[in-house]
């Protein structure tokens, strides 16, 4: 395969998670043909400095890729600014990018999936985002891959032509929504996407991902997704900056290469219904919700 996409890996202060993420990436087909860029954010507090330094030392020892470049931030950017600036840098240089954070385990075929999809849809303006994570969907008759409206952020890829539409200004995004768009954006109220927009506006989160999804949605863009996840998120153990201790998003990773991609550029209605069903039922019964709440409180 020619013109392999670079990988941007964003790390901070979790050496064990980072080590596992890199180990799984090293086992990917195409790892030895891929350029890896490790973006190391600076410590936000003095207490973070020892683990930040451990992560940086770990990054400097990485091998198994075509090349490894470690970008060390002198000041703490935070995850959102770090990702936005790093993605912008690499898509400007290479025209495309694959994005990982420090808590994502990948299938051996994840990089192959990204690169195949990046090549297939390179000139399809409507396709704006490739996701590699997928919920544990009940419907097992879905095609290998499908188009959907929302953008997942646990392992993804995009092109410069799509990223140029990223709108960081939340007010500009909000002004383009009406009630119908809010309902469609929120998967008919089954996911709190609009609440995330409102919380960003109120300064309660600093999510780049919700603004990226909104940017895609407002352009009538499509995201490509696998029906069986190619990513496992190990960050839901209470260690993440933006994650709780929970297991509702745990999946069994696909262990085979993705070979089928849709030719028709439209959202897959069957997949949309399957995702909507998962989101509506993901928190389980009242008893299961109470148990999860107690577990989260005990883990703090």
CSV table of C-alpha atoms in Angstrom, one decimal:
chain,number,residue,atom,x,y,z
A,1,UNK,CA,0.0,0.0,0.0
A,2,UNK,CA,1.3,3.4,-0.9
A,3,UNK,CA,1.0,6.7,1.0
A,4,UNK,CA,0.3,5.3,4.5
A,5,UNK,CA,-1.4,7.8,6.8
A,6,UNK,CA,0.6,9.1,9.8
A,7,UNK,CA,-0.6,8.2,13.3
A,8,UNK,CA,-1.0,11.0,15.9
A,9,UNK,CA,-0.9,9.6,19.4
A,10,UNK,CA,-1.9,12.1,22.2
A,11,UNK,CA,-0.5,11.2,25.7
A,12,UNK,CA,-0.3,12.9,29.1
A,13,UNK,CA,0.2,11.2,32.5
A,14,UNK,CA,-0.8,7.6,32.2
A,15,UNK,CA,2.3,5.5,31.5
A,16,UNK,CA,0.6,2.1,31.9
A,17,UNK,CA,-2.2,3.0,29.5
A,18,UNK,CA,0.2,4.5,27.1
A,19,UNK,CA,2.4,1.4,27.1
A,20,UNK,CA,-0.5,-0.9,26.3
A,21,UNK,CA,-1.8,1.4,23.6
A,22,UNK,CA,1.6,1.5,21.9
A,23,UNK,CA,2.1,-2.3,22.3
A,24,UNK,CA,-1.2,-3.0,20.5
A,25,UNK,CA,-0.3,-0.5,17.8
A,26,UNK,CA,3.0,-2.1,17.3
A,27,UNK,CA,1.2,-5.4,16.6
A,28,UNK,CA,-0.8,-3.9,13.8
A,29,UNK,CA,-0.3,-4.7,10.1
A,30,UNK,CA,1.2,-1.6,8.5
A,31,UNK,CA,2.8,-0.4,11.8
A,32,UNK,CA,6.3,-0.8,10.3
A,33,UNK,CA,5.1,1.3,7.3
A,34,UNK,CA,3.5,4.0,9.5
A,35,UNK,CA,5.0,7.3,10.8
A,36,UNK,CA,4.1,7.7,14.5
A,37,UNK,CA,3.9,11.2,16.0
A,38,UNK,CA,3.6,11.2,19.8
A,39,UNK,CA,2.2,14.5,21.2
A,40,UNK,CA,3.2,14.8,24.9
A,41,UNK,CA,1.3,17.5,26.8
A,42,UNK,CA,3.1,19.3,29.7
A,43,UNK,CA,2.0,18.8,33.3
A,44,UNK,CA,-0.9,20.9,34.5
A,45,UNK,CA,0.2,20.6,38.1
A,46,UNK,CA,3.4,19.7,40.0
A,47,UNK,CA,1.7,16.5,41.1
A,48,UNK,CA,1.4,15.4,37.5
A,49,UNK,CA,5.1,15.9,36.6
A,50,UNK,CA,6.5,12.5,37.6
A,51,UNK,CA,4.0,10.6,35.5
A,52,UNK,CA,4.3,13.0,32.7
A,53,UNK,CA,8.0,12.5,32.6
A,54,UNK,CA,7.5,8.7,32.7
A,55,UNK,CA,5.3,8.9,29.6
A,56,UNK,CA,7.8,11.1,27.8
A,57,UNK,CA,10.6,8.6,28.5
A,58,UNK,CA,8.4,5.8,27.3
A,59,UNK,CA,7.6,7.7,24.1
A,60,UNK,CA,11.3,8.3,23.4
A,61,UNK,CA,11.9,4.5,23.5
A,62,UNK,CA,9.2,3.5,21.1
A,63,UNK,CA,10.2,1.4,18.0
A,64,UNK,CA,8.4,-0.8,15.5
A,65,UNK,CA,7.2,2.0,13.2
A,66,UNK,CA,8.7,3.5,10.0
A,67,UNK,CA,9.6,6.5,12.1
A,68,UNK,CA,8.8,8.0,15.5
A,69,UNK,CA,8.7,11.6,16.3
A,70,UNK,CA,8.0,12.8,19.9
A,71,UNK,CA,6.5,16.3,20.2
A,72,UNK,CA,7.0,17.7,23.7
A,73,UNK,CA,4.8,20.5,24.8
A,74,UNK,CA,6.4,23.2,27.0
A,75,UNK,CA,3.1,24.3,28.4
A,76,UNK,CA,-0.1,22.4,29.3
A,77,UNK,CA,-2.5,22.7,26.3
A,78,UNK,CA,-5.2,20.3,27.6
A,79,UNK,CA,-6.6,17.5,25.5
A,80,UNK,CA,-8.8,19.6,23.2
A,81,UNK,CA,-6.1,22.1,22.1
A,82,UNK,CA,-3.5,19.4,21.9
A,83,UNK,CA,-5.6,17.3,19.5
A,84,UNK,CA,-6.8,20.3,17.4
A,85,UNK,CA,-3.3,21.6,16.9
A,86,UNK,CA,-1.8,18.2,16.3
A,87,UNK,CA,-4.4,17.0,13.8
A,88,UNK,CA,-4.2,20.4,12.0
A,89,UNK,CA,-0.4,20.1,11.8
A,90,UNK,CA,-0.4,16.5,10.3
A,91,UNK,CA,-3.3,16.9,7.9
A,92,UNK,CA,-1.6,20.1,6.6
A,93,UNK,CA,1.6,18.1,6.0
A,94,UNK,CA,0.1,14.7,4.8
A,95,UNK,CA,-3.4,15.4,3.8
A,96,UNK,CA,-4.8,12.8,6.2
A,97,UNK,CA,-4.2,11.5,9.7
A,98,UNK,CA,-5.1,8.6,12.0
A,99,UNK,CA,-5.8,9.7,15.6
A,100,UNK,CA,-5.3,7.8,18.9
A,101,UNK,CA,-5.4,8.7,22.5
A,102,UNK,CA,-3.4,7.0,25.3
A,103,UNK,CA,-6.1,4.6,26.4
A,104,UNK,CA,-7.1,2.8,23.1
A,105,UNK,CA,-6.2,-0.8,22.4
A,106,UNK,CA,-6.4,-1.7,18.7
A,107,UNK,CA,-7.1,-4.8,16.7
A,108,UNK,CA,-4.1,-6.0,14.5
A,109,UNK,CA,-6.2,-4.8,11.5
A,110,UNK,CA,-7.1,-1.3,12.7
A,111,UNK,CA,-4.5,0.5,10.8
A,112,UNK,CA,-5.3,-1.5,7.7
A,113,UNK,CA,-9.0,-0.5,8.0
A,114,UNK,CA,-8.1,3.2,8.4
A,115,UNK,CA,-5.8,3.2,5.4
A,116,UNK,CA,-8.1,1.3,3.2
A,117,UNK,CA,-11.0,3.6,4.0
A,118,UNK,CA,-8.9,6.7,3.7
A,119,UNK,CA,-7.9,5.6,0.2
A,120,UNK,CA,-11.4,4.5,-0.9
A,121,UNK,CA,-13.2,7.7,0.2
A,122,UNK,CA,-10.3,10.2,-0.4
A,123,UNK,CA,-12.3,12.2,-2.9
A,124,UNK,CA,-15.8,11.7,-1.5
A,125,UNK,CA,-16.5,15.1,0.1
A,126,UNK,CA,-19.6,13.8,2.0
A,127,UNK,CA,-17.5,11.2,3.9
A,128,UNK,CA,-15.7,13.3,6.6
A,129,UNK,CA,-14.7,10.9,9.4
A,130,UNK,CA,-13.7,7.3,9.8
A,131,UNK,CA,-14.4,5.8,13.3
A,132,UNK,CA,-12.9,2.5,14.5
A,133,UNK,CA,-14.9,2.0,17.7
A,134,UNK,CA,-18.4,0.7,17.8
A,135,UNK,CA,-20.8,-0.2,20.6
A,136,UNK,CA,-21.7,-3.8,21.3
A,137,UNK,CA,-24.7,-3.8,19.0
A,138,UNK,CA,-27.5,-6.3,19.4
A,139,UNK,CA,-28.1,-6.6,15.6
A,140,UNK,CA,-25.6,-9.1,14.3
A,141,UNK,CA,-26.8,-8.9,10.6
A,142,UNK,CA,-25.2,-5.5,9.9
A,143,UNK,CA,-22.7,-5.2,7.1
A,144,UNK,CA,-19.0,-5.1,8.0
A,145,UNK,CA,-19.0,-1.3,7.7
A,146,UNK,CA,-21.6,1.4,7.3
A,147,UNK,CA,-22.2,5.1,7.2
A,148,UNK,CA,-23.8,6.9,10.2
A,149,UNK,CA,-24.2,10.6,11.2
A,150,UNK,CA,-22.3,10.8,14.5
A,151,UNK,CA,-18.5,10.8,14.9
A,152,UNK,CA,-16.9,8.5,17.5
A,153,UNK,CA,-13.6,9.8,19.0
A,154,UNK,CA,-12.0,6.6,20.2
A,155,UNK,CA,-9.7,5.9,17.3
A,156,UNK,CA,-10.5,7.9,14.2
A,157,UNK,CA,-9.2,9.3,10.9
A,158,UNK,CA,-9.9,12.1,8.6
A,159,UNK,CA,-8.6,14.1,5.6
A,160,UNK,CA,-7.5,17.7,5.3
A,161,UNK,CA,-10.4,18.3,3.0
A,162,UNK,CA,-12.8,17.4,5.8
A,163,UNK,CA,-10.9,18.9,8.7
A,164,UNK,CA,-11.0,22.3,7.1
A,165,UNK,CA,-14.7,22.3,8.0
A,166,UNK,CA,-14.0,22.0,11.8
A,167,UNK,CA,-15.6,24.9,13.5
A,168,UNK,CA,-14.2,25.5,17.0
A,169,UNK,CA,-16.5,28.4,17.8
A,170,UNK,CA,-19.5,26.9,19.6
A,171,UNK,CA,-21.7,30.0,19.1
A,172,UNK,CA,-21.3,29.7,15.3
A,173,UNK,CA,-22.3,26.0,15.6
A,174,UNK,CA,-25.3,26.7,17.9
A,175,UNK,CA,-26.7,29.4,15.6
A,176,UNK,CA,-27.1,26.8,12.8
A,177,UNK,CA,-29.3,24.5,14.8
A,178,UNK,CA,-33.1,24.4,15.1
A,179,UNK,CA,-35.3,22.0,17.0
A,180,UNK,CA,-35.4,19.5,14.2
A,181,UNK,CA,-31.7,19.5,13.8
A,182,UNK,CA,-31.2,19.2,17.6
A,183,UNK,CA,-33.4,16.1,17.6
A,184,UNK,CA,-31.5,14.5,14.7
A,185,UNK,CA,-28.2,15.5,16.2
A,186,UNK,CA,-29.1,13.8,19.5
A,187,UNK,CA,-30.3,10.5,17.9
A,188,UNK,CA,-33.8,11.4,18.7
A,189,UNK,CA,-32.9,12.2,22.3
A,190,UNK,CA,-31.2,8.9,22.9
A,191,UNK,CA,-27.7,10.5,23.4
A,192,UNK,CA,-26.7,13.7,25.2
A,193,UNK,CA,-24.9,15.2,22.3
A,194,UNK,CA,-26.8,18.5,22.5
A,195,UNK,CA,-26.3,18.7,26.2
A,196,UNK,CA,-22.5,18.4,25.6
A,197,UNK,CA,-22.8,21.4,23.3
A,198,UNK,CA,-24.6,23.3,26.0
A,199,UNK,CA,-22.1,22.3,28.6
A,200,UNK,CA,-19.2,23.4,26.4
A,201,UNK,CA,-21.0,26.8,25.9
A,202,UNK,CA,-21.3,27.0,29.7
A,203,UNK,CA,-17.6,26.1,30.3
A,204,UNK,CA,-18.4,22.7,31.9
A,205,UNK,CA,-16.5,20.7,29.4
A,206,UNK,CA,-13.7,21.4,26.8
A,207,UNK,CA,-14.7,18.8,24.2
A,208,UNK,CA,-13.1,19.0,20.8
A,209,UNK,CA,-15.1,15.9,19.8
A,210,UNK,CA,-18.6,17.3,20.2
A,211,UNK,CA,-17.6,20.3,18.1
A,212,UNK,CA,-16.1,18.1,15.4
A,213,UNK,CA,-19.3,16.0,15.3
A,214,UNK,CA,-21.4,19.2,15.1
A,215,UNK,CA,-19.2,20.4,12.3
A,216,UNK,CA,-19.7,17.2,10.3
A,217,UNK,CA,-23.5,17.1,11.0
A,218,UNK,CA,-24.0,20.7,9.8
A,219,UNK,CA,-22.3,19.8,6.6
A,220,UNK,CA,-24.5,16.8,6.1
A,221,UNK,CA,-21.4,14.7,6.4
A,222,UNK,CA,-21.1,10.9,6.9
A,223,UNK,CA,-18.9,8.9,9.2
A,224,UNK,CA,-17.7,5.4,8.3
A,225,UNK,CA,-17.9,2.8,11.1
A,226,UNK,CA,-17.3,-0.9,11.6
A,227,UNK,CA,-20.2,-3.1,12.9
A,228,UNK,CA,-17.7,-4.9,15.2
A,229,UNK,CA,-15.3,-2.6,17.0
A,230,UNK,CA,-11.7,-2.4,16.1
A,231,UNK,CA,-10.9,-0.5,19.3
A,232,UNK,CA,-11.2,-1.2,23.0
A,233,UNK,CA,-11.2,1.8,25.4
A,234,UNK,CA,-9.3,1.0,28.6
A,235,UNK,CA,-9.8,4.5,30.0
A,236,UNK,CA,-13.0,3.9,31.8
A,237,UNK,CA,-11.3,2.9,35.0
A,238,UNK,CA,-11.5,6.3,36.6
A,239,UNK,CA,-8.0,7.4,35.6
A,240,UNK,CA,-9.0,9.6,32.6
A,241,UNK,CA,-9.6,13.3,32.6
A,242,UNK,CA,-13.0,12.9,30.9
A,243,UNK,CA,-14.1,9.4,31.8
A,244,UNK,CA,-15.8,7.6,34.7
A,245,UNK,CA,-15.4,4.1,36.0
A,246,UNK,CA,-17.9,2.1,33.9
A,247,UNK,CA,-18.2,-0.8,31.6
A,248,UNK,CA,-21.2,-0.2,29.4
A,249,UNK,CA,-18.9,0.6,26.5
A,250,UNK,CA,-16.8,-2.5,26.8
A,251,UNK,CA,-16.6,-4.5,23.5
A,252,UNK,CA,-15.1,-7.6,22.0
A,253,UNK,CA,-12.6,-6.4,19.4
A,254,UNK,CA,-12.8,-7.7,15.9
A,255,UNK,CA,-9.9,-10.1,15.1
A,256,UNK,CA,-10.3,-10.2,11.3
A,257,UNK,CA,-9.5,-7.8,8.5
A,258,UNK,CA,-12.3,-5.5,7.2
A,259,UNK,CA,-12.8,-6.1,3.5
A,260,UNK,CA,-16.2,-4.7,2.7
A,261,UNK,CA,-17.0,-1.0,2.4
A,262,UNK,CA,-20.3,0.7,1.3
A,263,UNK,CA,-20.5,2.2,-2.1
A,264,UNK,CA,-23.7,4.0,-1.6
A,265,UNK,CA,-23.1,7.3,0.3
A,266,UNK,CA,-26.0,7.5,2.7
A,267,UNK,CA,-26.6,6.6,6.3
A,268,UNK,CA,-27.4,3.0,6.9
A,269,UNK,CA,-31.0,2.9,8.4
A,270,UNK,CA,-30.5,-0.5,9.9
A,271,UNK,CA,-27.3,0.5,11.7
A,272,UNK,CA,-28.9,3.8,12.8
A,273,UNK,CA,-31.8,1.8,14.5
A,274,UNK,CA,-29.3,-0.6,16.1
A,275,UNK,CA,-27.3,2.2,17.5
A,276,UNK,CA,-30.4,4.1,18.7
A,277,UNK,CA,-31.5,0.9,20.4
A,278,UNK,CA,-28.2,0.5,22.2
A,279,UNK,CA,-28.1,4.1,23.3
A,280,UNK,CA,-31.7,3.9,24.6
A,281,UNK,CA,-30.8,0.8,26.7
A,282,UNK,CA,-27.1,1.2,27.5
A,283,UNK,CA,-27.6,2.2,31.2
A,284,UNK,CA,-29.6,-1.0,31.9
A,285,UNK,CA,-32.4,-1.4,34.5
A,286,UNK,CA,-32.8,0.9,37.5
A,287,UNK,CA,-31.0,-1.7,39.7
A,288,UNK,CA,-28.1,-1.9,37.3
A,289,UNK,CA,-27.9,1.9,37.3
A,290,UNK,CA,-27.8,2.0,41.1
A,291,UNK,CA,-25.1,-0.6,41.2
A,292,UNK,CA,-23.0,1.3,38.7
A,293,UNK,CA,-23.4,4.6,40.6
A,294,UNK,CA,-22.3,2.9,43.9
A,295,UNK,CA,-19.3,1.3,42.1
A,296,UNK,CA,-18.3,4.8,40.7
A,297,UNK,CA,-18.6,6.4,44.1
A,298,UNK,CA,-16.5,3.6,45.8
A,299,UNK,CA,-13.8,4.0,43.1
A,300,UNK,CA,-13.3,7.7,43.8
